[in-house]
mmCIF file of C-alpha atoms in Angstrom:
data_model
loop_
_atom_site.group_PDB
_atom_site.id
_atom_site.type_symbol
_atom_site.label_atom_id
_atom_site.label_comp_id
_atom_site.label_asym_id
_atom_site.label_seq_id
_atom_site.Cartn_x
_atom_site.Cartn_y
_atom_site.Cartn_z
ATOM 1 C CA UNK A 1 165.551 -157.639 151.684
ATOM 2 C CA UNK A 2 163.592 -158.208 154.840
ATOM 3 C CA UNK A 3 163.480 -154.558 155.338
ATOM 4 C CA UNK A 4 162.192 -153.875 151.649
ATOM 5 C CA UNK A 5 159.696 -156.660 152.048
ATOM 6 C CA UNK A 6 158.432 -154.712 154.853
ATOM 7 C CA UNK A 7 158.348 -151.757 152.825
ATOM 8 C CA UNK A 8 157.085 -152.511 149.442
ATOM 9 C CA UNK A 9 154.338 -154.804 148.041
ATOM 10 C CA UNK A 10 156.755 -155.906 145.505
ATOM 11 C CA UNK A 11 160.661 -156.450 145.740
ATOM 12 C CA UNK A 12 162.931 -156.987 142.690
ATOM 13 C CA UNK A 13 166.591 -158.537 142.643
ATOM 14 C CA UNK A 14 168.491 -157.368 139.585
ATOM 15 C CA UNK A 15 171.894 -158.134 138.598
ATOM 16 C CA UNK A 16 174.195 -160.233 136.051
ATOM 17 C CA UNK A 17 173.267 -163.987 135.451
ATOM 18 C CA UNK A 18 174.061 -166.296 137.991
ATOM 19 C CA UNK A 19 175.181 -164.077 141.056
ATOM 20 C CA UNK A 20 172.720 -165.980 143.073
ATOM 21 C CA UNK A 21 169.773 -163.931 143.056
ATOM 22 C CA UNK A 22 167.229 -166.895 143.230
ATOM 23 C CA UNK A 23 169.113 -168.492 145.932
ATOM 24 C CA UNK A 24 169.335 -164.990 147.740
ATOM 25 C CA UNK A 25 165.674 -164.713 147.767
ATOM 26 C CA UNK A 26 165.291 -168.455 149.008
ATOM 27 C CA UNK A 27 167.331 -167.904 151.504
ATOM 28 C CA UNK A 28 165.531 -164.952 152.751
ATOM 29 C CA UNK A 29 162.051 -166.377 152.441
ATOM 30 C CA UNK A 30 162.370 -170.109 152.529
ATOM 31 C CA UNK A 31 158.660 -170.705 152.979
ATOM 32 C CA UNK A 32 157.647 -168.610 149.732
ATOM 33 C CA UNK A 33 156.583 -170.809 146.732
ATOM 34 C CA UNK A 34 158.809 -170.214 143.749
ATOM 35 C CA UNK A 35 158.362 -170.496 139.922
ATOM 36 C CA UNK A 36 160.789 -169.348 137.268
ATOM 37 C CA UNK A 37 159.994 -168.330 133.660
ATOM 38 C CA UNK A 38 162.804 -169.805 132.448
ATOM 39 C CA UNK A 39 160.306 -172.493 131.428
ATOM 40 C CA UNK A 40 158.767 -171.609 127.945
ATOM 41 C CA UNK A 41 155.580 -173.291 129.150
ATOM 42 C CA UNK A 42 155.433 -170.762 131.978
ATOM 43 C CA UNK A 43 156.063 -167.767 129.776
ATOM 44 C CA UNK A 44 153.235 -168.950 127.157
ATOM 45 C CA UNK A 45 150.881 -169.290 130.038
ATOM 46 C CA UNK A 46 151.786 -165.636 131.242
ATOM 47 C CA UNK A 47 151.182 -164.286 127.529
ATOM 48 C CA UNK A 48 148.164 -165.720 126.577
ATOM 49 C CA UNK A 49 146.140 -165.107 130.021
ATOM 50 C CA UNK A 50 148.579 -163.106 132.404
ATOM 51 C CA UNK A 51 145.113 -162.422 134.631
ATOM 52 C CA UNK A 52 143.985 -166.187 134.961
ATOM 53 C CA UNK A 53 147.681 -166.746 135.553
ATOM 54 C CA UNK A 54 148.241 -164.753 138.338
ATOM 55 C CA UNK A 55 144.839 -165.766 139.959
ATOM 56 C CA UNK A 56 146.304 -169.356 139.970
ATOM 57 C CA UNK A 57 149.467 -168.354 141.472
ATOM 58 C CA UNK A 58 148.766 -165.765 144.619
ATOM 59 C CA UNK A 59 151.053 -163.932 146.630
ATOM 60 C CA UNK A 60 153.249 -164.616 148.191
ATOM 61 C CA UNK A 61 155.162 -165.740 145.539
ATOM 62 C CA UNK A 62 159.026 -165.526 143.948
ATOM 63 C CA UNK A 63 158.809 -165.283 140.400
ATOM 64 C CA UNK A 64 162.158 -165.948 138.913
ATOM 65 C CA UNK A 65 163.463 -164.022 135.344
ATOM 66 C CA UNK A 66 160.621 -161.683 134.837
ATOM 67 C CA UNK A 67 162.298 -159.992 131.948
ATOM 68 C CA UNK A 68 160.665 -162.725 129.643
ATOM 69 C CA UNK A 69 157.089 -161.919 130.928
ATOM 70 C CA UNK A 70 156.519 -158.125 131.056
ATOM 71 C CA UNK A 71 152.649 -158.705 130.019
ATOM 72 C CA UNK A 72 152.377 -159.681 134.006
ATOM 73 C CA UNK A 73 153.591 -156.281 135.722
ATOM 74 C CA UNK A 74 150.471 -154.447 134.714
ATOM 75 C CA UNK A 75 148.230 -157.357 136.720
ATOM 76 C CA UNK A 76 150.826 -157.018 139.496
ATOM 77 C CA UNK A 77 150.101 -153.483 139.638
ATOM 78 C CA UNK A 78 146.292 -154.102 139.954
ATOM 79 C CA UNK A 79 146.743 -156.953 142.453
ATOM 80 C CA UNK A 80 148.836 -154.979 144.881
ATOM 81 C CA UNK A 81 146.774 -152.021 144.376
ATOM 82 C CA UNK A 82 143.671 -154.229 145.277
ATOM 83 C CA UNK A 83 144.903 -155.420 148.299
ATOM 84 C CA UNK A 84 147.212 -152.762 149.967
ATOM 85 C CA UNK A 85 149.729 -155.380 151.592
ATOM 86 C CA UNK A 86 153.499 -155.216 151.731
ATOM 87 C CA UNK A 87 155.864 -158.093 150.907
ATOM 88 C CA UNK A 88 153.482 -159.790 148.203
ATOM 89 C CA UNK A 89 155.681 -160.467 145.290
ATOM 90 C CA UNK A 90 159.566 -160.945 144.789
ATOM 91 C CA UNK A 91 160.692 -160.877 141.511
ATOM 92 C CA UNK A 92 164.393 -161.342 139.868
ATOM 93 C CA UNK A 93 165.511 -160.118 136.550
ATOM 94 C CA UNK A 94 168.891 -160.749 135.399
ATOM 95 C CA UNK A 95 168.822 -158.094 132.464
ATOM 96 C CA UNK A 96 167.856 -154.664 132.988
ATOM 97 C CA UNK A 97 167.499 -152.241 130.147
ATOM 98 C CA UNK A 98 163.976 -153.820 128.537
ATOM 99 C CA UNK A 99 162.726 -154.913 132.079
ATOM 100 C CA UNK A 100 163.089 -151.549 134.035
ATOM 101 C CA UNK A 101 161.247 -149.395 131.435
ATOM 102 C CA UNK A 102 158.496 -151.519 132.100
ATOM 103 C CA UNK A 103 158.623 -151.898 135.872
ATOM 104 C CA UNK A 104 159.140 -147.876 135.805
ATOM 105 C CA UNK A 105 156.058 -147.496 133.775
ATOM 106 C CA UNK A 106 153.595 -149.899 135.506
ATOM 107 C CA UNK A 107 155.029 -150.621 139.032
ATOM 108 C CA UNK A 108 156.617 -147.009 139.890
ATOM 109 C CA UNK A 109 156.031 -146.533 143.889
ATOM 110 C CA UNK A 110 155.255 -149.998 144.947
ATOM 111 C CA UNK A 111 158.130 -152.033 144.024
ATOM 112 C CA UNK A 112 161.854 -151.909 145.819
ATOM 113 C CA UNK A 113 165.017 -152.504 143.851
ATOM 114 C CA UNK A 114 168.069 -154.241 144.953
ATOM 115 C CA UNK A 115 170.940 -154.581 142.791
ATOM 116 C CA UNK A 116 173.087 -158.062 143.585
ATOM 117 C CA UNK A 117 176.550 -158.387 142.363
ATOM 118 C CA UNK A 118 179.146 -160.863 142.823
ATOM 119 C CA UNK A 119 181.251 -162.048 145.817
ATOM 120 C CA UNK A 120 183.059 -159.308 147.318
ATOM 121 C CA UNK A 121 186.791 -159.364 148.955
ATOM 122 C CA UNK A 122 184.932 -158.345 152.384
ATOM 123 C CA UNK A 123 182.923 -161.401 151.847
ATOM 124 C CA UNK A 124 185.611 -163.953 150.844
ATOM 125 C CA UNK A 125 187.593 -162.612 154.094
ATOM 126 C CA UNK A 126 184.577 -163.013 156.237
ATOM 127 C CA UNK A 127 184.549 -159.159 157.486
ATOM 128 C CA UNK A 128 180.990 -158.413 158.884
ATOM 129 C CA UNK A 129 181.178 -154.689 158.751
ATOM 130 C CA UNK A 130 178.617 -153.750 156.458
ATOM 131 C CA UNK A 131 178.856 -150.001 157.011
ATOM 132 C CA UNK A 132 179.376 -147.905 153.538
ATOM 133 C CA UNK A 133 183.075 -147.090 152.790
ATOM 134 C CA UNK A 134 183.161 -143.739 153.810
ATOM 135 C CA UNK A 135 186.436 -143.318 155.247
ATOM 136 C CA UNK A 136 185.676 -141.057 158.584
ATOM 137 C CA UNK A 137 187.621 -141.768 161.712
ATOM 138 C CA UNK A 138 184.830 -143.710 163.384
ATOM 139 C CA UNK A 139 184.852 -146.202 160.247
ATOM 140 C CA UNK A 140 188.579 -146.315 160.532
ATOM 141 C CA UNK A 141 187.858 -147.354 164.434
ATOM 142 C CA UNK A 142 185.222 -149.616 163.653
ATOM 143 C CA UNK A 143 186.497 -151.902 160.935
ATOM 144 C CA UNK A 144 188.501 -154.910 161.138
ATOM 145 C CA UNK A 145 192.197 -155.032 160.640
ATOM 146 C CA UNK A 146 193.041 -155.372 157.069
ATOM 147 C CA UNK A 147 193.287 -159.089 156.364
ATOM 148 C CA UNK A 148 196.791 -159.585 154.687
ATOM 149 C CA UNK A 149 196.801 -161.040 151.086
ATOM 150 C CA UNK A 150 199.811 -162.550 149.653
ATOM 151 C CA UNK A 151 200.316 -161.826 146.015
ATOM 152 C CA UNK A 152 199.839 -165.186 144.507
ATOM 153 C CA UNK A 153 196.714 -165.409 146.313
ATOM 154 C CA UNK A 154 195.567 -161.890 145.014
ATOM 155 C CA UNK A 155 196.238 -163.104 141.499
ATOM 156 C CA UNK A 156 194.202 -165.906 141.906
ATOM 157 C CA UNK A 157 191.400 -164.079 143.084
ATOM 158 C CA UNK A 158 191.310 -161.865 140.304
ATOM 159 C CA UNK A 159 191.516 -164.533 137.973
ATOM 160 C CA UNK A 160 188.361 -166.565 139.701
ATOM 161 C CA UNK A 161 186.181 -163.497 139.729
ATOM 162 C CA UNK A 162 183.403 -162.952 141.698
ATOM 163 C CA UNK A 163 180.758 -165.737 140.764
ATOM 164 C CA UNK A 164 179.631 -167.980 143.620
ATOM 165 C CA UNK A 165 180.002 -171.341 141.594
ATOM 166 C CA UNK A 166 183.463 -170.211 140.943
ATOM 167 C CA UNK A 167 184.624 -169.124 144.537
ATOM 168 C CA UNK A 168 182.993 -171.744 146.391
ATOM 169 C CA UNK A 169 184.804 -174.023 144.001
ATOM 170 C CA UNK A 170 181.801 -175.996 142.333
ATOM 171 C CA UNK A 171 183.588 -175.469 138.930
ATOM 172 C CA UNK A 172 186.757 -174.333 137.517
ATOM 173 C CA UNK A 173 186.943 -170.721 135.887
ATOM 174 C CA UNK A 174 188.112 -171.665 132.448
ATOM 175 C CA UNK A 175 185.280 -174.170 132.268
ATOM 176 C CA UNK A 176 182.692 -171.982 133.448
ATOM 177 C CA UNK A 177 183.150 -168.728 131.571
ATOM 178 C CA UNK A 178 182.715 -170.192 128.034
ATOM 179 C CA UNK A 179 179.532 -171.483 128.812
ATOM 180 C CA UNK A 180 178.999 -168.083 130.387
ATOM 181 C CA UNK A 181 179.340 -165.885 127.360
ATOM 182 C CA UNK A 182 177.349 -168.440 125.063
ATOM 183 C CA UNK A 183 174.453 -168.262 127.335
ATOM 184 C CA UNK A 184 174.820 -164.471 127.486
ATOM 185 C CA UNK A 185 175.003 -163.836 123.627
ATOM 186 C CA UNK A 186 172.178 -165.912 123.150
ATOM 187 C CA UNK A 187 169.737 -164.925 125.567
ATOM 188 C CA UNK A 188 170.668 -161.210 126.570
ATOM 189 C CA UNK A 189 172.313 -159.871 123.685
ATOM 190 C CA UNK A 190 170.217 -161.490 120.551
ATOM 191 C CA UNK A 191 167.027 -162.221 121.782
ATOM 192 C CA UNK A 192 166.512 -159.421 124.452
ATOM 193 C CA UNK A 193 168.902 -156.535 123.236
ATOM 194 C CA UNK A 194 168.111 -157.676 119.398
ATOM 195 C CA UNK A 195 171.895 -157.228 118.456
ATOM 196 C CA UNK A 196 172.200 -159.134 115.298
ATOM 197 C CA UNK A 197 175.807 -160.053 114.717
ATOM 198 C CA UNK A 198 176.648 -161.907 117.792
ATOM 199 C CA UNK A 199 180.329 -162.665 116.925
ATOM 200 C CA UNK A 200 180.936 -158.726 116.425
ATOM 201 C CA UNK A 201 179.510 -158.017 119.661
ATOM 202 C CA UNK A 202 181.695 -160.888 121.239
ATOM 203 C CA UNK A 203 184.711 -158.858 119.224
ATOM 204 C CA UNK A 204 183.413 -155.729 120.930
ATOM 205 C CA UNK A 205 183.032 -157.464 124.544
ATOM 206 C CA UNK A 206 186.621 -158.405 124.404
ATOM 207 C CA UNK A 207 187.944 -155.093 123.475
ATOM 208 C CA UNK A 208 186.031 -153.493 125.977
ATOM 209 C CA UNK A 209 187.607 -156.339 128.424
ATOM 210 C CA UNK A 210 191.070 -155.549 127.456
ATOM 211 C CA UNK A 211 190.303 -151.669 128.330
ATOM 212 C CA UNK A 212 189.012 -152.112 132.000
ATOM 213 C CA UNK A 213 190.174 -149.236 134.073
ATOM 214 C CA UNK A 214 190.795 -146.653 131.406
ATOM 215 C CA UNK A 215 188.562 -143.787 130.185
ATOM 216 C CA UNK A 216 185.916 -144.603 128.383
ATOM 217 C CA UNK A 217 186.517 -143.254 124.400
ATOM 218 C CA UNK A 218 183.337 -144.661 122.185
ATOM 219 C CA UNK A 219 185.460 -143.589 118.792
ATOM 220 C CA UNK A 220 188.056 -145.744 119.969
ATOM 221 C CA UNK A 221 186.168 -148.880 120.721
ATOM 222 C CA UNK A 222 184.043 -148.345 117.423
ATOM 223 C CA UNK A 223 187.105 -147.908 115.470
ATOM 224 C CA UNK A 224 188.765 -151.132 116.779
ATOM 225 C CA UNK A 225 185.723 -153.145 116.095
ATOM 226 C CA UNK A 226 184.835 -151.716 113.023
ATOM 227 C CA UNK A 227 181.089 -150.190 113.914
ATOM 228 C CA UNK A 228 179.844 -146.413 114.172
ATOM 229 C CA UNK A 229 180.175 -144.412 117.364
ATOM 230 C CA UNK A 230 176.376 -144.343 118.238
ATOM 231 C CA UNK A 231 176.332 -148.468 117.577
ATOM 232 C CA UNK A 232 179.680 -148.616 120.226
ATOM 233 C CA UNK A 233 177.499 -146.218 122.513
ATOM 234 C CA UNK A 234 174.579 -148.456 122.391
ATOM 235 C CA UNK A 235 176.332 -151.859 123.052
ATOM 236 C CA UNK A 236 178.150 -150.013 125.927
ATOM 237 C CA UNK A 237 174.963 -149.294 127.652
ATOM 238 C CA UNK A 238 173.794 -152.850 126.970
ATOM 239 C CA UNK A 239 176.848 -154.155 128.974
ATOM 240 C CA UNK A 240 176.182 -151.397 131.560
ATOM 241 C CA UNK A 241 172.384 -152.386 131.862
ATOM 242 C CA UNK A 242 173.132 -156.021 132.053
ATOM 243 C CA UNK A 243 175.693 -155.818 135.077
ATOM 244 C CA UNK A 244 178.790 -156.514 133.026
ATOM 245 C CA UNK A 245 180.066 -152.968 133.050
ATOM 246 C CA UNK A 246 180.298 -149.934 135.479
ATOM 247 C CA UNK A 247 180.851 -146.647 134.376
ATOM 248 C CA UNK A 248 182.716 -144.819 137.340
ATOM 249 C CA UNK A 249 182.523 -140.747 137.015
ATOM 250 C CA UNK A 250 185.057 -138.834 138.042
ATOM 251 C CA UNK A 251 184.874 -137.175 141.326
ATOM 252 C CA UNK A 252 184.258 -133.381 141.221
ATOM 253 C CA UNK A 253 182.461 -130.825 143.595
ATOM 254 C CA UNK A 254 180.996 -129.203 140.925
ATOM 255 C CA UNK A 255 178.085 -131.342 139.667
ATOM 256 C CA UNK A 256 178.261 -129.866 135.963
ATOM 257 C CA UNK A 257 181.784 -130.980 135.861
ATOM 258 C CA UNK A 258 181.281 -134.520 137.202
ATOM 259 C CA UNK A 259 178.493 -134.756 134.111
ATOM 260 C CA UNK A 260 180.622 -133.459 131.584
ATOM 261 C CA UNK A 261 183.859 -135.112 132.443
ATOM 262 C CA UNK A 262 184.674 -138.636 130.847
ATOM 263 C CA UNK A 263 184.271 -141.718 133.101
ATOM 264 C CA UNK A 264 186.473 -144.584 133.356
ATOM 265 C CA UNK A 265 185.162 -148.044 132.013
ATOM 266 C CA UNK A 266 185.381 -151.211 134.755
ATOM 267 C CA UNK A 267 184.547 -154.634 134.117
ATOM 268 C CA UNK A 268 182.779 -155.831 137.117
ATOM 269 C CA UNK A 269 183.963 -159.499 137.190
ATOM 270 C CA UNK A 270 188.001 -159.610 136.579
ATOM 271 C CA UNK A 271 187.462 -163.295 136.036
ATOM 272 C CA UNK A 272 185.361 -162.592 132.766
ATOM 273 C CA UNK A 273 187.855 -160.130 131.890
ATOM 274 C CA UNK A 274 190.891 -162.267 132.188
ATOM 275 C CA UNK A 275 188.988 -165.198 130.004
ATOM 276 C CA UNK A 276 188.111 -162.849 127.555
ATOM 277 C CA UNK A 277 191.324 -161.548 126.907
ATOM 278 C CA UNK A 278 193.148 -164.819 127.607
ATOM 279 C CA UNK A 279 195.063 -163.659 130.510
ATOM 280 C CA UNK A 280 195.898 -166.811 132.268
ATOM 281 C CA UNK A 281 199.044 -165.783 134.462
#
């Protein structure tokens, strides 16, 4: 984040809900004022007069949940262009599909984008080697010896998932995920993705969770839930763009083959997949 702040006028941290985007920005820039657009009154202030709002909240500034106020993006562009400074605004957004289109239209070349996911096993084990996993001889020599993990502990990690509030024992997984899914359906799916049938989408989400690690087949997903193939494709794209699902493309030396071959579908949080499929042991 510090490196991006020195290179771009605006830094955007994206990722799923509640993975710690705001906390990470607070930790990296503790002295910068913070404002969240989860507050409807703040949303209204921006929508009514974005120019005046920005004049009243001069940089540097952290703006949280900016997916709710795309009207502000053109004014951010004008401000950073007129001042020509780095590290002016720090944004977070829990959702990507609608927001990223506005970002690319208004802030291209002016914004550095970071994606934040849940806590990894490397973080759990305190492994400080931050190099990308490229299994060269040098990488193997530099990394720490693998941490042993007994099978019961591994199953515990799988059931817990990777959300910080669960990993740090602030809340039990079974209590947390029900509330998480409810918020996801109400805010991300209904309001921002404009999906009308939330119960059917929840059924779709559960079917997708049960197929994590398998080849993606839109026809099978559509048939099992009772929707059309194009709808299944759109709903998968919503899950990908909101950070719940990742599509792993197969390795191929030929780029054309890689594009054509079917990807595998993975839930990014194993705890959420377990909760949805009622896999508790």
